[in-house]
Coordinates of N, CA and C in Angstrom, one line a residue:
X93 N 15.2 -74.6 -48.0 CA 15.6 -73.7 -47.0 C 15.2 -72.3 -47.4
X94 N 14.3 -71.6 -46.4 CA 14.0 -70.1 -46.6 C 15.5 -69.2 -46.7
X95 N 15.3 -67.9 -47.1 CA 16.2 -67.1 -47.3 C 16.6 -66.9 -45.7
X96 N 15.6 -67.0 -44.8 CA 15.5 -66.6 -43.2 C 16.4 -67.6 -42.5
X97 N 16.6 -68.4 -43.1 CA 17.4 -69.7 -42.3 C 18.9 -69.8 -42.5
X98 N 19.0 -68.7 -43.2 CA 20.7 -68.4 -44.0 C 21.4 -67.9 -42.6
X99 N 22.4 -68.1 -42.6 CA 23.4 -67.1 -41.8 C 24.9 -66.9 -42.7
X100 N 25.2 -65.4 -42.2 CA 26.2 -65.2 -42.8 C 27.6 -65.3 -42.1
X101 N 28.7 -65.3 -42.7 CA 29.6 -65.4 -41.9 C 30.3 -63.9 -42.7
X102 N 31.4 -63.4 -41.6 CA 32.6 -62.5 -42.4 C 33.2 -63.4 -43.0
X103 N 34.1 -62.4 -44.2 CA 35.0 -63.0 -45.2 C 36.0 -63.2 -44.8
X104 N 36.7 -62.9 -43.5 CA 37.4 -62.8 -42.6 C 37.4 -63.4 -41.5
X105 N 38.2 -64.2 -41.3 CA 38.6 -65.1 -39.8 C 39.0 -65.0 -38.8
X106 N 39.0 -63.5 -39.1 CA 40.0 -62.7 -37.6 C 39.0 -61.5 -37.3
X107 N 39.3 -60.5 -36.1 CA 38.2 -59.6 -35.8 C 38.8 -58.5 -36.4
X108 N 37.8 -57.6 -36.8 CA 38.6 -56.3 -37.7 C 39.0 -55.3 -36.4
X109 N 39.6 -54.7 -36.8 CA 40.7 -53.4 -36.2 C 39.7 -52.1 -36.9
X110 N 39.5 -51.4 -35.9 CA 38.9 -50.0 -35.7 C 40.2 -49.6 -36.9
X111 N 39.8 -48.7 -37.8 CA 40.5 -48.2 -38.9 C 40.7 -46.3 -38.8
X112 N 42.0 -46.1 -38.3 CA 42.2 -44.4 -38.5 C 41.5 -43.7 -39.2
X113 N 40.9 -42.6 -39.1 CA 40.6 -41.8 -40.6 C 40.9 -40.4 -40.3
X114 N 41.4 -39.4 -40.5 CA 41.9 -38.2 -40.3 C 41.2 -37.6 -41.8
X115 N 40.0 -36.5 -41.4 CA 39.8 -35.6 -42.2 C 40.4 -34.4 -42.1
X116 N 41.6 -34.3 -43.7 CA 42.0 -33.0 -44.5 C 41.7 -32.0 -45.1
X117 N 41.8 -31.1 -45.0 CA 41.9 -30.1 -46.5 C 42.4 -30.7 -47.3
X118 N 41.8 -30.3 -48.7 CA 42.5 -30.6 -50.3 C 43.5 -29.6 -50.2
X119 N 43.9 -28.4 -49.7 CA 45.1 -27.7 -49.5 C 45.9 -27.7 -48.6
X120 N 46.0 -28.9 -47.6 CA 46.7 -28.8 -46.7 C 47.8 -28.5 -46.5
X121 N 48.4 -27.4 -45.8 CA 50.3 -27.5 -46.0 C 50.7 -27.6 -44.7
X122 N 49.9 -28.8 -43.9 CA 50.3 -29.2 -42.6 C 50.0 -30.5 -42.7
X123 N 51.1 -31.6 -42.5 CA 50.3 -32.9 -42.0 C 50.2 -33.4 -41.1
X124 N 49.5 -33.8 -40.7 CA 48.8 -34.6 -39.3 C 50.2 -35.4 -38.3
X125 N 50.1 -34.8 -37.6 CA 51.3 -35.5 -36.7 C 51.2 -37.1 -36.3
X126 N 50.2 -37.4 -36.0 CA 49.3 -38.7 -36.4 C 49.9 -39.5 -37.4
X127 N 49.8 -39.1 -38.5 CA 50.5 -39.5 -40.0 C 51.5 -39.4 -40.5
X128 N 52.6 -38.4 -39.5 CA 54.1 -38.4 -39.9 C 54.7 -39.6 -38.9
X129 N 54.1 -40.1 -37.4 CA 54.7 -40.6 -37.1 C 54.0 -42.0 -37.4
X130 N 52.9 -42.2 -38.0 CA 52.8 -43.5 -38.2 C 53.9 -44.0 -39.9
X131 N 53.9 -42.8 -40.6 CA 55.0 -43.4 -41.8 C 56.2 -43.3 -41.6
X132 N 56.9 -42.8 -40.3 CA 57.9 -43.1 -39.5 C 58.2 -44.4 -39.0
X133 N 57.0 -45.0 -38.5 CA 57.2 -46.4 -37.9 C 56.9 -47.8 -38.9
X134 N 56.9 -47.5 -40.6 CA 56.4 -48.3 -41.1 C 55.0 -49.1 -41.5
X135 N 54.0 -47.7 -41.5 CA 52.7 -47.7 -41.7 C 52.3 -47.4 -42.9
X136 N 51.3 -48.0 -43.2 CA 50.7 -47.9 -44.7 C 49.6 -47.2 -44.7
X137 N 49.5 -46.4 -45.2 CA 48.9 -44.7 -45.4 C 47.9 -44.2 -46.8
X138 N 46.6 -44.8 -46.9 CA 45.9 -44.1 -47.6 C 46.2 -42.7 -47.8
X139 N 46.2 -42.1 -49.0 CA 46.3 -40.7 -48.7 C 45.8 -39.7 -50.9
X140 N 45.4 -38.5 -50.6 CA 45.1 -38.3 -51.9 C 45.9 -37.8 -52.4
X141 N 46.5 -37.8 -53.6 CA 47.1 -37.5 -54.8 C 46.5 -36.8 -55.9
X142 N 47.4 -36.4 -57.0 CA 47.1 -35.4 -57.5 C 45.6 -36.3 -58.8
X143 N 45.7 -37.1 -58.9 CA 44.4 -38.6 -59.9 C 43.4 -39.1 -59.0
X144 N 43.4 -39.0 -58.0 CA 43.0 -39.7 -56.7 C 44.1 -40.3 -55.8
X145 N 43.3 -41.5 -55.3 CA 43.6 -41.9 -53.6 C 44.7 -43.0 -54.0
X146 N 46.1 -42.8 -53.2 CA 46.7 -44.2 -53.5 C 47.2 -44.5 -51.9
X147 N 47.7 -45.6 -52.2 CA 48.5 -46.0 -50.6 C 49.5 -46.6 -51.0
X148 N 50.4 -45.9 -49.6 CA 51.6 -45.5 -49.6 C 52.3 -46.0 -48.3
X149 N 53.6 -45.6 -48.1 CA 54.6 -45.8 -47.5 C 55.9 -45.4 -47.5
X150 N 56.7 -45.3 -46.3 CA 58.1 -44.6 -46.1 C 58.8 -45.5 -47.1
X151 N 59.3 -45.2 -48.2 CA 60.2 -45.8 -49.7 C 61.5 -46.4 -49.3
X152 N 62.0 -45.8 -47.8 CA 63.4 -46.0 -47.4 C 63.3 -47.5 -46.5
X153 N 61.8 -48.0 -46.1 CA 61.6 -48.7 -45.0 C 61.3 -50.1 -45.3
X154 N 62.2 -51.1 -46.1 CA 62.1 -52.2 -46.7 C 60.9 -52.9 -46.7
X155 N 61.3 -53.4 -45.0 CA 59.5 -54.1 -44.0 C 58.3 -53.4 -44.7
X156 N 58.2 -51.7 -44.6 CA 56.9 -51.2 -44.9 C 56.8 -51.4 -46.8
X157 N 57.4 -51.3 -47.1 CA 57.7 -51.6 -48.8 C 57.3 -53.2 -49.1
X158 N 58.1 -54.3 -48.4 CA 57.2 -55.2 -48.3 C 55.9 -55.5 -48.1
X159 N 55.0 -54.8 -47.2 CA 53.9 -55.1 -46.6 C 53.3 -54.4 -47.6
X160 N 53.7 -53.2 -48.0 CA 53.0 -52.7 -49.0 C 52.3 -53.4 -50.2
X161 N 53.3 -54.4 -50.7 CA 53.6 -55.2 -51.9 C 52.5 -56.7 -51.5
X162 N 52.9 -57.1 -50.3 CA 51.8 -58.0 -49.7 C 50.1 -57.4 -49.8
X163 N 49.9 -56.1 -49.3 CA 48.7 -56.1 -48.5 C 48.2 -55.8 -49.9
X164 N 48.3 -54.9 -50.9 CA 48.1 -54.5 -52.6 C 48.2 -55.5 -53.6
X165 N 49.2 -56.2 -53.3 CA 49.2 -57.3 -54.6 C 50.6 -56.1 -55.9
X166 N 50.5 -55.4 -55.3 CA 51.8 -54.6 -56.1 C 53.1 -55.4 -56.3
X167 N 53.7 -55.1 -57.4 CA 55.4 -55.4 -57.3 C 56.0 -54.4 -57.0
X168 N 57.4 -54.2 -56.5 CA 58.4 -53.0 -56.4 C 58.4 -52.9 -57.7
X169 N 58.5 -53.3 -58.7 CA 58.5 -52.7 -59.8 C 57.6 -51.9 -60.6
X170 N 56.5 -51.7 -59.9 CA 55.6 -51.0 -60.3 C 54.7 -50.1 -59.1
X171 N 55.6 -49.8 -58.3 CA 55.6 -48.7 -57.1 C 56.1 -47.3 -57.3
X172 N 54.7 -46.9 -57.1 CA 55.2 -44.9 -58.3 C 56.5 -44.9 -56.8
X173 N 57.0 -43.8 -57.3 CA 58.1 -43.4 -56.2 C 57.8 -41.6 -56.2
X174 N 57.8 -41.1 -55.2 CA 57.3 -39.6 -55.0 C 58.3 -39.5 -54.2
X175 N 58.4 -38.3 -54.1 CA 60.0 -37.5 -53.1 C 59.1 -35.5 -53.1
X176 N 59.5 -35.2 -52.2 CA 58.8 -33.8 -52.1 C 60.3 -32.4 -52.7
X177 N 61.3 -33.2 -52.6 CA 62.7 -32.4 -53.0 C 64.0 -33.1 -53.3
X178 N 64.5 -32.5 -54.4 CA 65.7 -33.2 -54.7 C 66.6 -34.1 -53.9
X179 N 66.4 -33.5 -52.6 CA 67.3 -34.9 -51.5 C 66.4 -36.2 -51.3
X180 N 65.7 -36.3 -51.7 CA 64.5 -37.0 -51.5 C 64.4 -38.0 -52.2
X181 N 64.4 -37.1 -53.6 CA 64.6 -38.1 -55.4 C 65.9 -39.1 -55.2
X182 N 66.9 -38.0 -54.8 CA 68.1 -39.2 -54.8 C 68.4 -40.2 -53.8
X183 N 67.7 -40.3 -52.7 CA 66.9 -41.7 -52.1 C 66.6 -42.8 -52.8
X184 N 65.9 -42.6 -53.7 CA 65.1 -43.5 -54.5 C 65.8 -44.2 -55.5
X185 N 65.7 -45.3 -55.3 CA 66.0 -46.1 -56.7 C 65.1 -46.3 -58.0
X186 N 65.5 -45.1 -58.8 CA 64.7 -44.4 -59.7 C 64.1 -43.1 -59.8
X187 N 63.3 -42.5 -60.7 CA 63.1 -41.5 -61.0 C 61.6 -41.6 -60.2
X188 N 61.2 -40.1 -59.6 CA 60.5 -39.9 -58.6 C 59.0 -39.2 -60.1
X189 N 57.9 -40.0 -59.2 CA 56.6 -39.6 -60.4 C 56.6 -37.8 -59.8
X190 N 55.9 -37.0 -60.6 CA 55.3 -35.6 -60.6 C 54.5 -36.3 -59.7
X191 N 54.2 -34.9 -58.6 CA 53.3 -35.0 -57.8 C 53.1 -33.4 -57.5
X192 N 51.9 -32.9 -57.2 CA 51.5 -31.7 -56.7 C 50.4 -31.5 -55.8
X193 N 50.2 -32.8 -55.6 CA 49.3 -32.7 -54.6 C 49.6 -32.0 -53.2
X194 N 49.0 -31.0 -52.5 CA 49.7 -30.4 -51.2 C 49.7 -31.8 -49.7
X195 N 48.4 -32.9 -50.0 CA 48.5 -33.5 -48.5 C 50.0 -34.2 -48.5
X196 N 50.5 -34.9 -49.7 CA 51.4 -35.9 -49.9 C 52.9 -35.1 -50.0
X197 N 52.8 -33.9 -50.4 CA 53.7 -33.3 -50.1 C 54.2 -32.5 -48.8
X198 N 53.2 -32.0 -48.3 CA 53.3 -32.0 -46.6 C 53.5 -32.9 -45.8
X199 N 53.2 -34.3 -46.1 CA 53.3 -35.3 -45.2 C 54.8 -35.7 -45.9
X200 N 55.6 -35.7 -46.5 CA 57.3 -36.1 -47.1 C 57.6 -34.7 -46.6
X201 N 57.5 -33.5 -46.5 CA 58.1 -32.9 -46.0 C 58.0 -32.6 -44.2
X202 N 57.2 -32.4 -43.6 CA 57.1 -33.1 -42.7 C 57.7 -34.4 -41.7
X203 N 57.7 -35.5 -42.2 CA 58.7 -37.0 -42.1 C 59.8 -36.5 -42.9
X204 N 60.3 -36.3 -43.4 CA 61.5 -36.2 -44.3 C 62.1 -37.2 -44.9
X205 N 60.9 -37.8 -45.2 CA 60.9 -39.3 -46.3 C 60.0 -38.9 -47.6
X206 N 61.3 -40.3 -48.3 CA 59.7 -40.2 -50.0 C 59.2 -41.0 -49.5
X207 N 58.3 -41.2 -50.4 CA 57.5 -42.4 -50.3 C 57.3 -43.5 -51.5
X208 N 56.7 -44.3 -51.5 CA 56.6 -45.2 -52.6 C 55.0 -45.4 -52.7
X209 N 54.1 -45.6 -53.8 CA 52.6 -45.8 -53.2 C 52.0 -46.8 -54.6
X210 N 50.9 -46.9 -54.7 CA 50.4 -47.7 -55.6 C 48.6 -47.4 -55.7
X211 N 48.2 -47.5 -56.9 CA 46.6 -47.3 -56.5 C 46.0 -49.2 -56.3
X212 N 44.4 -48.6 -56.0 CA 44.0 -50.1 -55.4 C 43.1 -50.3 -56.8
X213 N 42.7 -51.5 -57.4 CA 44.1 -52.3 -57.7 C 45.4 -51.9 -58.6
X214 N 46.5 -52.3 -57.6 CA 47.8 -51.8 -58.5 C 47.6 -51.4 -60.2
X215 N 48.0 -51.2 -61.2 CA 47.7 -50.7 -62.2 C 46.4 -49.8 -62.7
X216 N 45.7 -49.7 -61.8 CA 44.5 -49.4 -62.3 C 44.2 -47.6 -62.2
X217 N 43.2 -47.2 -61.8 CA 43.2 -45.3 -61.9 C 43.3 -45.3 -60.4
X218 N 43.8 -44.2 -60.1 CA 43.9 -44.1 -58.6 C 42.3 -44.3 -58.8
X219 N 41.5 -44.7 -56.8 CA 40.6 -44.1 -56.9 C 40.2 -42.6 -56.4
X220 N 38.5 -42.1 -57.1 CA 38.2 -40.9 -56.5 C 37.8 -40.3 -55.3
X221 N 38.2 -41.3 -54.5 CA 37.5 -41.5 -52.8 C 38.3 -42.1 -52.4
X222 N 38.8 -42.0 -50.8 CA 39.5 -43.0 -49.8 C 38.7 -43.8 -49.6
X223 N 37.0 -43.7 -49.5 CA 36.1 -44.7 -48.8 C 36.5 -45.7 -50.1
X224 N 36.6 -46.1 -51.7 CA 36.8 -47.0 -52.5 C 38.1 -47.8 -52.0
X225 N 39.7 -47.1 -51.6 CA 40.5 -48.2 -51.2 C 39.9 -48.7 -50.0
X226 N 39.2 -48.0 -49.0 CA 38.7 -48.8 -47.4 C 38.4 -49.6 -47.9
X227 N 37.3 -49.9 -48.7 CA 36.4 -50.8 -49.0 C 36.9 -52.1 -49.9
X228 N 38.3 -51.5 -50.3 CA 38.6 -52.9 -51.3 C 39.5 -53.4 -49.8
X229 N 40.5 -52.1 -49.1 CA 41.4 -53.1 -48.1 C 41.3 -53.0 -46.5
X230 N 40.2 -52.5 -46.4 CA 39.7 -53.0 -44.9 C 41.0 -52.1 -44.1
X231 N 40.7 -52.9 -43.0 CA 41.8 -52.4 -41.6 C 43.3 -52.7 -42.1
X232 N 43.8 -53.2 -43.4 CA 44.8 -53.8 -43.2 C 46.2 -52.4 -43.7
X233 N 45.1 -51.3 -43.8 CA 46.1 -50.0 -44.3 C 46.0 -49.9 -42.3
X234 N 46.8 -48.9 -42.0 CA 46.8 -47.7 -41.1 C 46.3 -46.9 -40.5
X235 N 45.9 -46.5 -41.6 CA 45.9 -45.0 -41.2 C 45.1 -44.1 -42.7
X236 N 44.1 -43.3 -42.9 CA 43.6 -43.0 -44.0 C 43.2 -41.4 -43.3
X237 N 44.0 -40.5 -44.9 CA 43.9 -38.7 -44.7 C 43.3 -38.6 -45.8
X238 N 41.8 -38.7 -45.4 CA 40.3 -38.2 -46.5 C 40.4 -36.5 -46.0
X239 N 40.3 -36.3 -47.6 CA 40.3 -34.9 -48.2 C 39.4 -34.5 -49.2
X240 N 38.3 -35.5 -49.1 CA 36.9 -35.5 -49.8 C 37.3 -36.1 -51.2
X241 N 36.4 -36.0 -52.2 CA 36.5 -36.7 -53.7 C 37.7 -36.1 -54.2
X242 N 38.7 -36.5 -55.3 CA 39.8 -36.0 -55.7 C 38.9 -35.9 -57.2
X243 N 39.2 -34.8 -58.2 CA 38.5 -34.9 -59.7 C 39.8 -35.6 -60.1
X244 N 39.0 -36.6 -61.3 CA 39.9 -36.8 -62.0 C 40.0 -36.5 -63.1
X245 N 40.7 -36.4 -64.1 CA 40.4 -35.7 -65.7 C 39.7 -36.3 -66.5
X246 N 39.0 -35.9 -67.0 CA 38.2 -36.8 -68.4 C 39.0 -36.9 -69.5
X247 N 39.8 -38.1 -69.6 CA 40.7 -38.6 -70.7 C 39.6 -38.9 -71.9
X248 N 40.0 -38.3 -73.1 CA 39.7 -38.2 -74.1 C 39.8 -39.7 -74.6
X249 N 38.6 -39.8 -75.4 CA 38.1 -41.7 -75.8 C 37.7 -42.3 -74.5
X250 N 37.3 -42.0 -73.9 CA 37.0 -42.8 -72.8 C 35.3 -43.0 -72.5

């Protein structure tokens, strides 16, 4: 058989879904209305952080916290937890990670939810790009607020 005679199939069995993408400012101190009500309804939300890109979800919204945990391969137990203000932290079951990033903090203050998020793959460095989680999870996020490359620090021994 020639290379010509090959056909390929998707890795996928179902048809993909057109995928959101909302381009940010790296300073935004507005978020996308777009984005507060889809993490209102239980949507899972690419979005950049202060390491890079993680995805995320309303922390208060069990279903969305599940699906989180499904669509990532994450456990709740290892779901950073971010809050934008002290009413926020005490939401959470647990201590809320530092965060300074302005999109993720605009979008919790904004909704008036924390969040809970995770990088792709769970444990690993956020990545430096939203197009790296697209690419690992397809349509199955929401909704994605690209704010161009995030730097990450150059840890010492590496």
């Amino acid at each position: 058989m020639t290379y010509y005679a090959l056909t390929f199939q998707p890795a996928v069995d179902r048809p993909q879904e057109p995928l959101a993408i909302i381009r940010v400012s790296a300073d935004e101190s507005a978020a996308p209305r777009r984005a507060v009500d889809m993490l209102r309804g239980g949507g899972l939300i690419v979005f950049p952080a202060d390491q890079g890109y993680l995805v995320g979800c309303n922390a208060l919204d069990a279903r969305a916290v599940g699906r989180l945990c499904d669509v990532t391969g994450a456990t709740r137990d290892h779901l950073l937890r971010l809050a934008a203000d002290p009413q926020q932290e005490r939401w959470l079951n647990g201590p809320a990670s530092p965060l300074a990033h302005p999109v993720p903090l605009a979008l919790m203050r904004a909704s008036g939810l924390p969040l809970v998020a995770t990088a792709i793959p769970p444990g690993a460095d956020p990545a430096p790009q939203a197009q790296h989680v697209v690419f690992i999870l397809g349509d199955r996020v929401d909704l994605v607020l690209d704010a161009g490359p995030v730097r990450q620090p150059v840890l010492a021994g590496r």
